[in-house]
Amino acid sequence: MLKGKVALVTGSTSGIGLGMARALAAQGADIMLNGFGDAAAIEALRAGLAREFGVRVAYDGADLSKPAEVTRLVAVTEQGLGRVDILINNAGIQFTAKVEDFPPEKWEAIINLNLSAAFYAIKAALPGMRARNWGRIINTASAHGLVASEEKVAYVAAKHGLLGMTKVVALETAQTGITCNAICPGWVLTPLVQKQIDALAAKDGIDKKEASNRLLGAKQPSMEFVTPEQIGALAVFLCSPGADQMRGVPLSIDGGWVAQ
Ligand code: NAD
């Protein structure tokens, strides 16, 4: 379905971003990977994806907390793979502390990556999408884009902001073939969440299975993690003609989290 399209997926060396990159590659899209990690492992991932799905796969390790790097990443994708048809703003980090203890540098880091990077990437990718009158912009928000939790002030503010950005971009492109939507996952078992499970296990002196059950029990009625593959399937749907008139929508995939 996506043969000939080029997808830039930020934060795709791991977790949800990798799940979306794999799902798009399986539909024939060429992929620009981005994110941090061990160079040899990333090269193995890049070459493996290209081989498995018979698509072009490139990688750039741009640090998206820096606006100039975001703009450069879009330009490098356009130069190397020819265009950006699908932009998935997914790279994100987490830090937890009460508001009065929240380190200003952590606030800055989360806002820069989880919110501002999406603005700079959209700004850079939109002209090419407009020229071709087709584009898909998918922002990885969170259940925390719709509701809050304690000790996550920067993350919740960034994800709520990202949903606002999603709506504005959707309105400004409403009469074009470009759509902009957001995916709002609940708990997905990725390194980002594993750190929170480990911290809870250490704090409460419990094993990791019990800690992960407590995490799910507090928020996610299904008591099961969402998977990167399920999120990838949703991203593929958003790239399909069936989603042409979905514009500015926050799509929950959260085991019932925000239904409560
Ligand atoms: P993850 O830690 O597995 O992946 C994060 C990715 O971002 C990695 O590829 C990492 O290298 C990359 N990254 C980190 N800092 C970067 C930077 N400065 N520049 C470029 N890339 C950078 O985490 P994940 O759980 O897959 O999270 C992906 C997105 O999903 C995030 O936006 C996160 O907020 C969101 N999310 C996660 C969950 C969850 O339960 N895991 C739930 C809702 C939303």
mmCIF file of C-alpha atoms and ligand atoms in Angstrom:
data_model
loop_
_atom_site.group_PDB
_atom_site.id
_atom_site.type_symbol
_atom_site.label_atom_id
_atom_site.label_comp_id
_atom_site.label_asym_id
_atom_site.label_seq_id
_atom_site.Cartn_x
_atom_site.Cartn_y
_atom_site.Cartn_z
ATOM 1 C CA MET A 1 0.000 0.000 0.000
ATOM 2 C CA LEU A 2 2.861 2.435 0.745
ATOM 3 C CA LYS A 3 5.268 1.497 -2.032
ATOM 4 C CA GLY A 4 7.057 4.614 -3.281
ATOM 5 C CA LYS A 5 6.311 6.575 -0.104
ATOM 6 C CA VAL A 6 9.047 7.728 2.261
ATOM 7 C CA ALA A 7 8.495 7.711 6.021
ATOM 8 C CA LEU A 8 10.613 9.596 8.536
ATOM 9 C CA VAL A 9 10.060 8.081 11.981
ATOM 10 C CA THR A 10 11.814 9.891 14.825
ATOM 11 C CA GLY A 11 12.983 7.871 17.812
ATOM 12 C CA SER A 12 12.772 4.634 15.837
ATOM 13 C CA THR A 13 15.815 2.772 17.132
ATOM 14 C CA SER A 14 13.649 1.366 19.929
ATOM 15 C CA GLY A 15 10.149 0.802 21.265
ATOM 16 C CA ILE A 16 7.079 2.315 19.662
ATOM 17 C CA GLY A 17 8.968 4.141 16.901
ATOM 18 C CA LEU A 18 10.596 0.905 15.799
ATOM 19 C CA GLY A 19 7.193 -0.805 15.810
ATOM 20 C CA MET A 20 5.799 1.904 13.531
ATOM 21 C CA ALA A 21 8.851 1.861 11.245
ATOM 22 C CA ARG A 22 8.542 -1.933 10.854
ATOM 23 C CA ALA A 23 4.815 -1.716 10.099
ATOM 24 C CA LEU A 24 5.332 0.981 7.453
ATOM 25 C CA ALA A 25 8.256 -0.905 5.905
ATOM 26 C CA ALA A 26 6.050 -4.009 5.734
ATOM 27 C CA GLN A 27 3.681 -1.928 3.571
ATOM 28 C CA GLY A 28 6.541 -1.028 1.222
ATOM 29 C CA ALA A 29 7.511 2.425 2.523
ATOM 30 C CA ASP A 30 11.137 3.503 2.483
ATOM 31 C CA ILE A 31 12.236 4.464 5.972
ATOM 32 C CA MET A 32 14.482 7.035 7.629
ATOM 33 C CA LEU A 33 15.351 5.763 11.086
ATOM 34 C CA ASN A 34 16.423 8.130 13.860
ATOM 35 C CA GLY A 35 17.364 7.790 17.498
ATOM 36 C CA PHE A 36 20.221 6.904 19.784
ATOM 37 C CA GLY A 37 21.928 3.621 20.538
ATOM 38 C CA ASP A 38 24.906 1.425 19.830
ATOM 39 C CA ALA A 39 26.179 2.131 16.292
ATOM 40 C CA ALA A 40 26.676 -1.528 15.354
ATOM 41 C CA ALA A 41 23.240 -2.521 16.692
ATOM 42 C CA ILE A 42 21.592 0.320 14.763
ATOM 43 C CA GLU A 43 23.391 -0.665 11.547
ATOM 44 C CA ALA A 44 22.220 -4.267 12.046
ATOM 45 C CA LEU A 45 18.665 -2.983 12.558
ATOM 46 C CA ARG A 46 18.860 -0.764 9.445
ATOM 47 C CA ALA A 47 20.262 -3.509 7.205
ATOM 48 C CA GLY A 48 17.852 -6.093 8.675
ATOM 49 C CA LEU A 49 14.774 -3.961 7.949
ATOM 50 C CA ALA A 50 15.943 -3.285 4.388
ATOM 51 C CA ARG A 51 16.532 -6.991 3.779
ATOM 52 C CA GLU A 52 13.331 -8.221 5.453
ATOM 53 C CA PHE A 53 10.994 -5.868 3.623
ATOM 54 C CA GLY A 54 12.932 -5.039 0.423
ATOM 55 C CA VAL A 55 12.762 -1.282 1.018
ATOM 56 C CA ARG A 56 15.373 1.464 1.300
ATOM 57 C CA VAL A 57 16.256 2.178 4.933
ATOM 58 C CA ALA A 58 18.541 5.019 6.022
ATOM 59 C CA TYR A 59 19.554 6.175 9.482
ATOM 60 C CA ASP A 60 20.491 9.556 10.936
ATOM 61 C CA GLY A 61 21.318 10.071 14.615
ATOM 62 C CA ALA A 62 20.115 13.689 14.833
ATOM 63 C CA ASP A 63 19.624 14.906 18.414
ATOM 64 C CA LEU A 64 16.093 16.258 18.128
ATOM 65 C CA SER A 65 16.290 18.295 21.302
ATOM 66 C CA LYS A 66 18.118 20.800 19.063
ATOM 67 C CA PRO A 67 15.945 22.665 16.504
ATOM 68 C CA ALA A 68 18.706 22.886 13.885
ATOM 69 C CA GLU A 69 19.158 19.110 14.066
ATOM 70 C CA VAL A 70 15.442 18.537 13.480
ATOM 71 C CA THR A 71 15.489 20.732 10.394
ATOM 72 C CA ARG A 72 18.652 19.016 9.176
ATOM 73 C CA LEU A 73 17.060 15.561 9.646
ATOM 74 C CA VAL A 74 14.135 16.483 7.378
ATOM 75 C CA ALA A 75 16.550 17.913 4.767
ATOM 76 C CA VAL A 76 18.794 14.834 4.913
ATOM 77 C CA THR A 77 15.757 12.581 4.394
ATOM 78 C CA GLU A 78 14.587 14.637 1.419
ATOM 79 C CA GLN A 79 18.077 14.557 -0.093
ATOM 80 C CA GLY A 80 18.803 10.890 0.613
ATOM 81 C CA LEU A 81 15.407 9.278 0.051
ATOM 82 C CA GLY A 82 13.861 11.957 -2.181
ATOM 83 C CA ARG A 83 10.964 13.214 -0.033
ATOM 84 C CA VAL A 84 9.092 12.972 3.269
ATOM 85 C CA ASP A 85 5.562 11.681 2.677
ATOM 86 C CA ILE A 86 4.949 10.336 6.160
ATOM 87 C CA LEU A 87 6.318 12.128 9.203
ATOM 88 C CA ILE A 88 6.009 10.387 12.556
ATOM 89 C CA ASN A 89 7.017 12.577 15.466
ATOM 90 C CA ASN A 90 7.691 9.935 18.061
ATOM 91 C CA ALA A 91 10.995 10.539 19.888
ATOM 92 C CA GLY A 92 10.266 11.226 23.535
ATOM 93 C CA ILE A 93 11.648 11.008 27.047
ATOM 94 C CA GLN A 94 10.182 10.910 30.533
ATOM 95 C CA PHE A 95 11.205 12.194 33.961
ATOM 96 C CA THR A 96 9.176 12.028 37.166
ATOM 97 C CA ALA A 97 9.230 14.357 40.189
ATOM 98 C CA LYS A 98 6.782 16.605 42.002
ATOM 99 C CA VAL A 99 6.433 20.091 40.494
ATOM 100 C CA GLU A 100 8.422 21.823 43.204
ATOM 101 C CA ASP A 101 11.251 19.286 42.888
ATOM 102 C CA PHE A 102 11.205 19.131 39.076
ATOM 103 C CA PRO A 103 14.671 20.142 37.777
ATOM 104 C CA PRO A 104 14.405 23.028 35.266
ATOM 105 C CA GLU A 105 16.848 21.266 32.928
ATOM 106 C CA LYS A 106 14.524 18.220 32.824
ATOM 107 C CA TRP A 107 11.568 20.505 32.050
ATOM 108 C CA GLU A 108 13.543 22.079 29.179
ATOM 109 C CA ALA A 109 14.728 18.706 27.848
ATOM 110 C CA ILE A 110 11.223 17.205 27.783
ATOM 111 C CA ILE A 111 9.578 20.257 26.229
ATOM 112 C CA ASN A 112 12.348 20.492 23.606
ATOM 113 C CA LEU A 113 12.106 16.851 22.522
ATOM 114 C CA ASN A 114 8.490 15.853 23.210
ATOM 115 C CA LEU A 115 6.906 19.091 21.960
ATOM 116 C CA SER A 116 9.167 21.542 20.115
ATOM 117 C CA ALA A 117 10.861 18.908 17.922
ATOM 118 C CA ALA A 118 7.461 18.068 16.391
ATOM 119 C CA PHE A 119 6.897 21.744 15.538
ATOM 120 C CA TYR A 120 10.264 22.079 13.789
ATOM 121 C CA ALA A 121 9.832 18.785 11.912
ATOM 122 C CA ILE A 122 6.317 19.626 10.710
ATOM 123 C CA LYS A 123 7.436 23.116 9.674
ATOM 124 C CA ALA A 124 10.275 21.634 7.618
ATOM 125 C CA ALA A 125 8.315 18.748 6.064
ATOM 126 C CA LEU A 126 5.084 20.561 5.145
ATOM 127 C CA PRO A 127 6.330 22.457 2.039
ATOM 128 C CA GLY A 128 7.251 19.190 0.277
ATOM 129 C CA MET A 129 3.953 17.568 1.303
ATOM 130 C CA ARG A 130 2.020 20.580 0.012
ATOM 131 C CA ALA A 131 3.909 20.482 -3.292
ATOM 132 C CA ARG A 132 2.807 16.841 -3.783
ATOM 133 C CA ASN A 133 -0.589 17.402 -2.123
ATOM 134 C CA TRP A 134 -0.210 14.257 -0.038
ATOM 135 C CA GLY A 135 1.139 13.719 3.423
ATOM 136 C CA ARG A 136 0.587 11.953 6.694
ATOM 137 C CA ILE A 137 1.746 13.535 9.933
ATOM 138 C CA ILE A 138 1.356 11.302 12.963
ATOM 139 C CA ASN A 139 2.329 12.565 16.388
ATOM 140 C CA THR A 140 2.945 10.044 19.159
ATOM 141 C CA ALA A 141 1.153 11.711 22.054
ATOM 142 C CA SER A 142 -0.023 9.605 25.014
ATOM 143 C CA ALA A 143 -2.942 8.955 27.329
ATOM 144 C CA HIS A 144 -1.074 11.756 29.109
ATOM 145 C CA GLY A 145 -2.088 14.055 26.237
ATOM 146 C CA LEU A 146 -5.689 13.672 27.431
ATOM 147 C CA VAL A 147 -5.471 13.156 31.183
ATOM 148 C CA ALA A 148 -2.817 13.795 33.818
ATOM 149 C CA SER A 149 -0.859 11.851 36.395
ATOM 150 C CA GLU A 150 1.110 13.164 39.337
ATOM 151 C CA GLU A 151 4.858 13.788 39.042
ATOM 152 C CA LYS A 152 4.825 14.127 35.248
ATOM 153 C CA VAL A 153 4.373 17.861 34.816
ATOM 154 C CA ALA A 154 6.670 18.335 31.816
ATOM 155 C CA TYR A 155 5.537 15.168 30.032
ATOM 156 C CA VAL A 156 1.820 15.861 30.522
ATOM 157 C CA ALA A 157 2.244 19.506 29.477
ATOM 158 C CA ALA A 158 4.219 18.479 26.374
ATOM 159 C CA LYS A 159 1.723 15.792 25.332
ATOM 160 C CA HIS A 160 -1.304 18.068 25.873
ATOM 161 C CA GLY A 161 0.554 20.688 23.799
ATOM 162 C CA LEU A 162 1.251 18.135 21.086
ATOM 163 C CA LEU A 163 -2.479 17.451 20.762
ATOM 164 C CA GLY A 164 -3.082 21.193 20.358
ATOM 165 C CA MET A 165 -0.394 21.336 17.671
ATOM 166 C CA THR A 166 -1.987 18.334 15.935
ATOM 167 C CA LYS A 167 -5.322 20.141 15.705
ATOM 168 C CA VAL A 168 -3.841 23.392 14.358
ATOM 169 C CA VAL A 169 -1.850 21.564 11.660
ATOM 170 C CA ALA A 170 -4.952 19.536 10.744
ATOM 171 C CA LEU A 171 -6.975 22.738 10.294
ATOM 172 C CA GLU A 172 -4.298 24.457 8.247
ATOM 173 C CA THR A 173 -4.098 21.437 5.902
ATOM 174 C CA ALA A 174 -7.804 20.574 5.952
ATOM 175 C CA GLN A 175 -8.337 21.275 2.247
ATOM 176 C CA THR A 176 -5.272 19.338 1.131
ATOM 177 C CA GLY A 177 -4.293 15.682 0.866
ATOM 178 C CA ILE A 178 -2.258 16.066 4.039
ATOM 179 C CA THR A 179 -3.648 14.820 7.347
ATOM 180 C CA CYS A 180 -2.317 15.304 10.853
ATOM 181 C CA ASN A 181 -3.425 13.085 13.744
ATOM 182 C CA ALA A 182 -2.115 11.863 17.064
ATOM 183 C CA ILE A 183 -1.855 8.415 18.621
ATOM 184 C CA CYS A 184 -2.382 8.255 22.375
ATOM 185 C CA PRO A 185 -0.978 5.002 23.767
ATOM 186 C CA GLY A 186 -1.433 3.759 27.290
ATOM 187 C CA TRP A 187 1.366 1.698 28.867
ATOM 188 C CA VAL A 188 3.591 0.016 26.288
ATOM 189 C CA LEU A 189 6.419 -2.153 27.598
ATOM 190 C CA THR A 190 9.412 -0.258 26.142
ATOM 191 C CA PRO A 191 12.681 0.912 27.744
ATOM 192 C CA LEU A 192 10.893 4.164 28.688
ATOM 193 C CA VAL A 193 8.353 2.253 30.806
ATOM 194 C CA GLN A 194 10.774 -0.438 31.984
ATOM 195 C CA LYS A 195 12.695 2.325 33.797
ATOM 196 C CA GLN A 196 9.493 3.291 35.639
ATOM 197 C CA ILE A 197 8.805 -0.354 36.551
ATOM 198 C CA ASP A 198 12.366 -0.762 37.854
ATOM 199 C CA ALA A 199 12.062 2.454 39.891
ATOM 200 C CA LEU A 200 8.748 1.316 41.419
ATOM 201 C CA ALA A 201 10.180 -2.129 42.245
ATOM 202 C CA ALA A 202 13.185 -0.532 43.971
ATOM 203 C CA LYS A 203 11.060 2.064 45.829
ATOM 204 C CA ASP A 204 8.470 -0.440 47.152
ATOM 205 C CA GLY A 205 10.854 -3.416 47.565
ATOM 206 C CA ILE A 206 8.782 -5.648 45.230
ATOM 207 C CA ASP A 207 9.733 -7.782 42.231
ATOM 208 C CA LYS A 208 9.407 -6.464 38.673
ATOM 209 C CA LYS A 209 6.326 -8.561 37.827
ATOM 210 C CA GLU A 210 4.487 -7.152 40.851
ATOM 211 C CA ALA A 211 5.665 -3.631 39.952
ATOM 212 C CA SER A 212 4.406 -3.983 36.401
ATOM 213 C CA ASN A 213 1.036 -5.279 37.689
ATOM 214 C CA ARG A 214 0.772 -2.259 39.987
ATOM 215 C CA LEU A 215 1.583 0.086 37.115
ATOM 216 C CA LEU A 216 -1.115 -1.496 34.929
ATOM 217 C CA GLY A 217 -3.575 -1.775 37.803
ATOM 218 C CA ALA A 218 -3.345 1.941 38.540
ATOM 219 C CA LYS A 219 -4.263 3.048 35.014
ATOM 220 C CA GLN A 220 -4.944 0.360 32.410
ATOM 221 C CA PRO A 221 -8.161 -1.662 32.926
ATOM 222 C CA SER A 222 -7.182 -4.367 30.416
ATOM 223 C CA MET A 223 -4.201 -5.222 32.666
ATOM 224 C CA GLU A 224 -2.246 -5.850 29.469
ATOM 225 C CA PHE A 225 0.425 -3.736 27.832
ATOM 226 C CA VAL A 226 -0.272 -2.203 24.427
ATOM 227 C CA THR A 227 2.324 -3.465 21.906
ATOM 228 C CA PRO A 228 4.461 -1.536 19.407
ATOM 229 C CA GLU A 229 2.974 -3.813 16.708
ATOM 230 C CA GLN A 230 -0.566 -2.673 17.572
ATOM 231 C CA ILE A 231 0.533 0.963 17.379
ATOM 232 C CA GLY A 232 2.254 0.213 14.067
ATOM 233 C CA ALA A 233 -1.019 -1.190 12.727
ATOM 234 C CA LEU A 234 -2.826 2.009 13.733
ATOM 235 C CA ALA A 235 -0.166 4.118 11.993
ATOM 236 C CA VAL A 236 -0.625 2.035 8.823
ATOM 237 C CA PHE A 237 -4.379 2.623 8.981
ATOM 238 C CA LEU A 238 -3.784 6.388 9.326
ATOM 239 C CA CYS A 239 -1.700 6.225 6.123
ATOM 240 C CA SER A 240 -4.479 4.424 4.212
ATOM 241 C CA PRO A 241 -7.167 6.056 2.033
ATOM 242 C CA GLY A 242 -9.727 5.014 4.674
ATOM 243 C CA ALA A 243 -8.258 7.678 6.949
ATOM 244 C CA ASP A 244 -8.312 10.521 4.386
ATOM 245 C CA GLN A 245 -10.938 12.416 6.392
ATOM 246 C CA MET A 246 -9.509 11.789 9.828
ATOM 247 C CA ARG A 247 -8.063 15.166 10.718
ATOM 248 C CA GLY A 248 -6.829 16.488 14.035
ATOM 249 C CA VAL A 249 -7.878 13.419 16.013
ATOM 250 C CA PRO A 250 -6.298 11.998 19.178
ATOM 251 C CA LEU A 251 -6.606 8.216 18.764
ATOM 252 C CA SER A 252 -6.515 6.296 22.026
ATOM 253 C CA ILE A 253 -4.940 2.832 22.111
ATOM 254 C CA ASP A 254 -4.690 2.385 25.837
ATOM 255 C CA GLY A 255 -6.446 -0.695 27.228
ATOM 256 C CA GLY A 256 -9.262 1.518 28.511
ATOM 257 C CA TRP A 257 -7.112 4.082 30.373
ATOM 258 C CA VAL A 258 -9.051 7.226 29.390
ATOM 259 C CA ALA A 259 -12.453 5.524 29.310
ATOM 260 C CA GLN A 260 -12.510 5.667 33.110
HETATM 261 P P1 NAD B 1 11.887 4.364 23.970
HETATM 262 O O1 NAD B 1 12.772 4.898 25.043
HETATM 263 O O2 NAD B 1 11.837 2.903 23.690
HETATM 264 O O3 NAD B 1 12.222 5.082 22.577
HETATM 265 C C1 NAD B 1 12.502 6.451 22.496
HETATM 266 C C2 NAD B 1 13.222 6.714 21.194
HETATM 267 O O4 NAD B 1 13.565 8.096 21.133
HETATM 268 C C3 NAD B 1 14.543 5.932 21.079
HETATM 269 O O5 NAD B 1 14.761 5.564 19.739
HETATM 270 C C4 NAD B 1 15.573 6.979 21.524
HETATM 271 O O6 NAD B 1 16.887 6.721 21.056
HETATM 272 C C5 NAD B 1 14.970 8.215 20.902
HETATM 273 N N1 NAD B 1 15.474 9.461 21.467
HETATM 274 C C6 NAD B 1 15.622 9.795 22.778
HETATM 275 N N2 NAD B 1 16.135 11.026 22.874
HETATM 276 C C7 NAD B 1 16.304 11.495 21.608
HETATM 277 C C8 NAD B 1 16.787 12.707 21.048
HETATM 278 N N3 NAD B 1 17.228 13.732 21.828
HETATM 279 N N4 NAD B 1 16.832 12.821 19.703
HETATM 280 C C9 NAD B 1 16.424 11.810 18.903
HETATM 281 N N5 NAD B 1 15.935 10.648 19.376
HETATM 282 C C10 NAD B 1 15.888 10.496 20.711
HETATM 283 O O7 NAD B 1 10.450 4.936 24.323
HETATM 284 P P2 NAD B 1 8.983 4.608 23.765
HETATM 285 O O8 NAD B 1 8.202 4.145 24.919
HETATM 286 O O9 NAD B 1 9.022 3.814 22.527
HETATM 287 O O10 NAD B 1 8.501 6.084 23.457
HETATM 288 C C11 NAD B 1 8.255 6.567 22.155
HETATM 289 C C12 NAD B 1 7.196 7.645 22.234
HETATM 290 O O11 NAD B 1 5.997 7.051 22.723
HETATM 291 C C13 NAD B 1 7.525 8.793 23.183
HETATM 292 O O12 NAD B 1 7.104 10.006 22.598
HETATM 293 C C14 NAD B 1 6.694 8.484 24.404
HETATM 294 O O13 NAD B 1 6.357 9.620 25.122
HETATM 295 C C15 NAD B 1 5.482 7.847 23.770
HETATM 296 N N6 NAD B 1 4.660 7.022 24.652
HETATM 297 C C16 NAD B 1 5.183 5.919 25.258
HETATM 298 C C17 NAD B 1 4.355 5.154 26.070
HETATM 299 C C18 NAD B 1 4.842 3.919 26.744
HETATM 300 O O14 NAD B 1 4.111 3.374 27.577
HETATM 301 N N7 NAD B 1 6.014 3.409 26.426
HETATM 302 C C19 NAD B 1 3.029 5.522 26.266
HETATM 303 C C20 NAD B 1 2.541 6.663 25.634
HETATM 304 C C21 NAD B 1 3.363 7.403 24.820
#
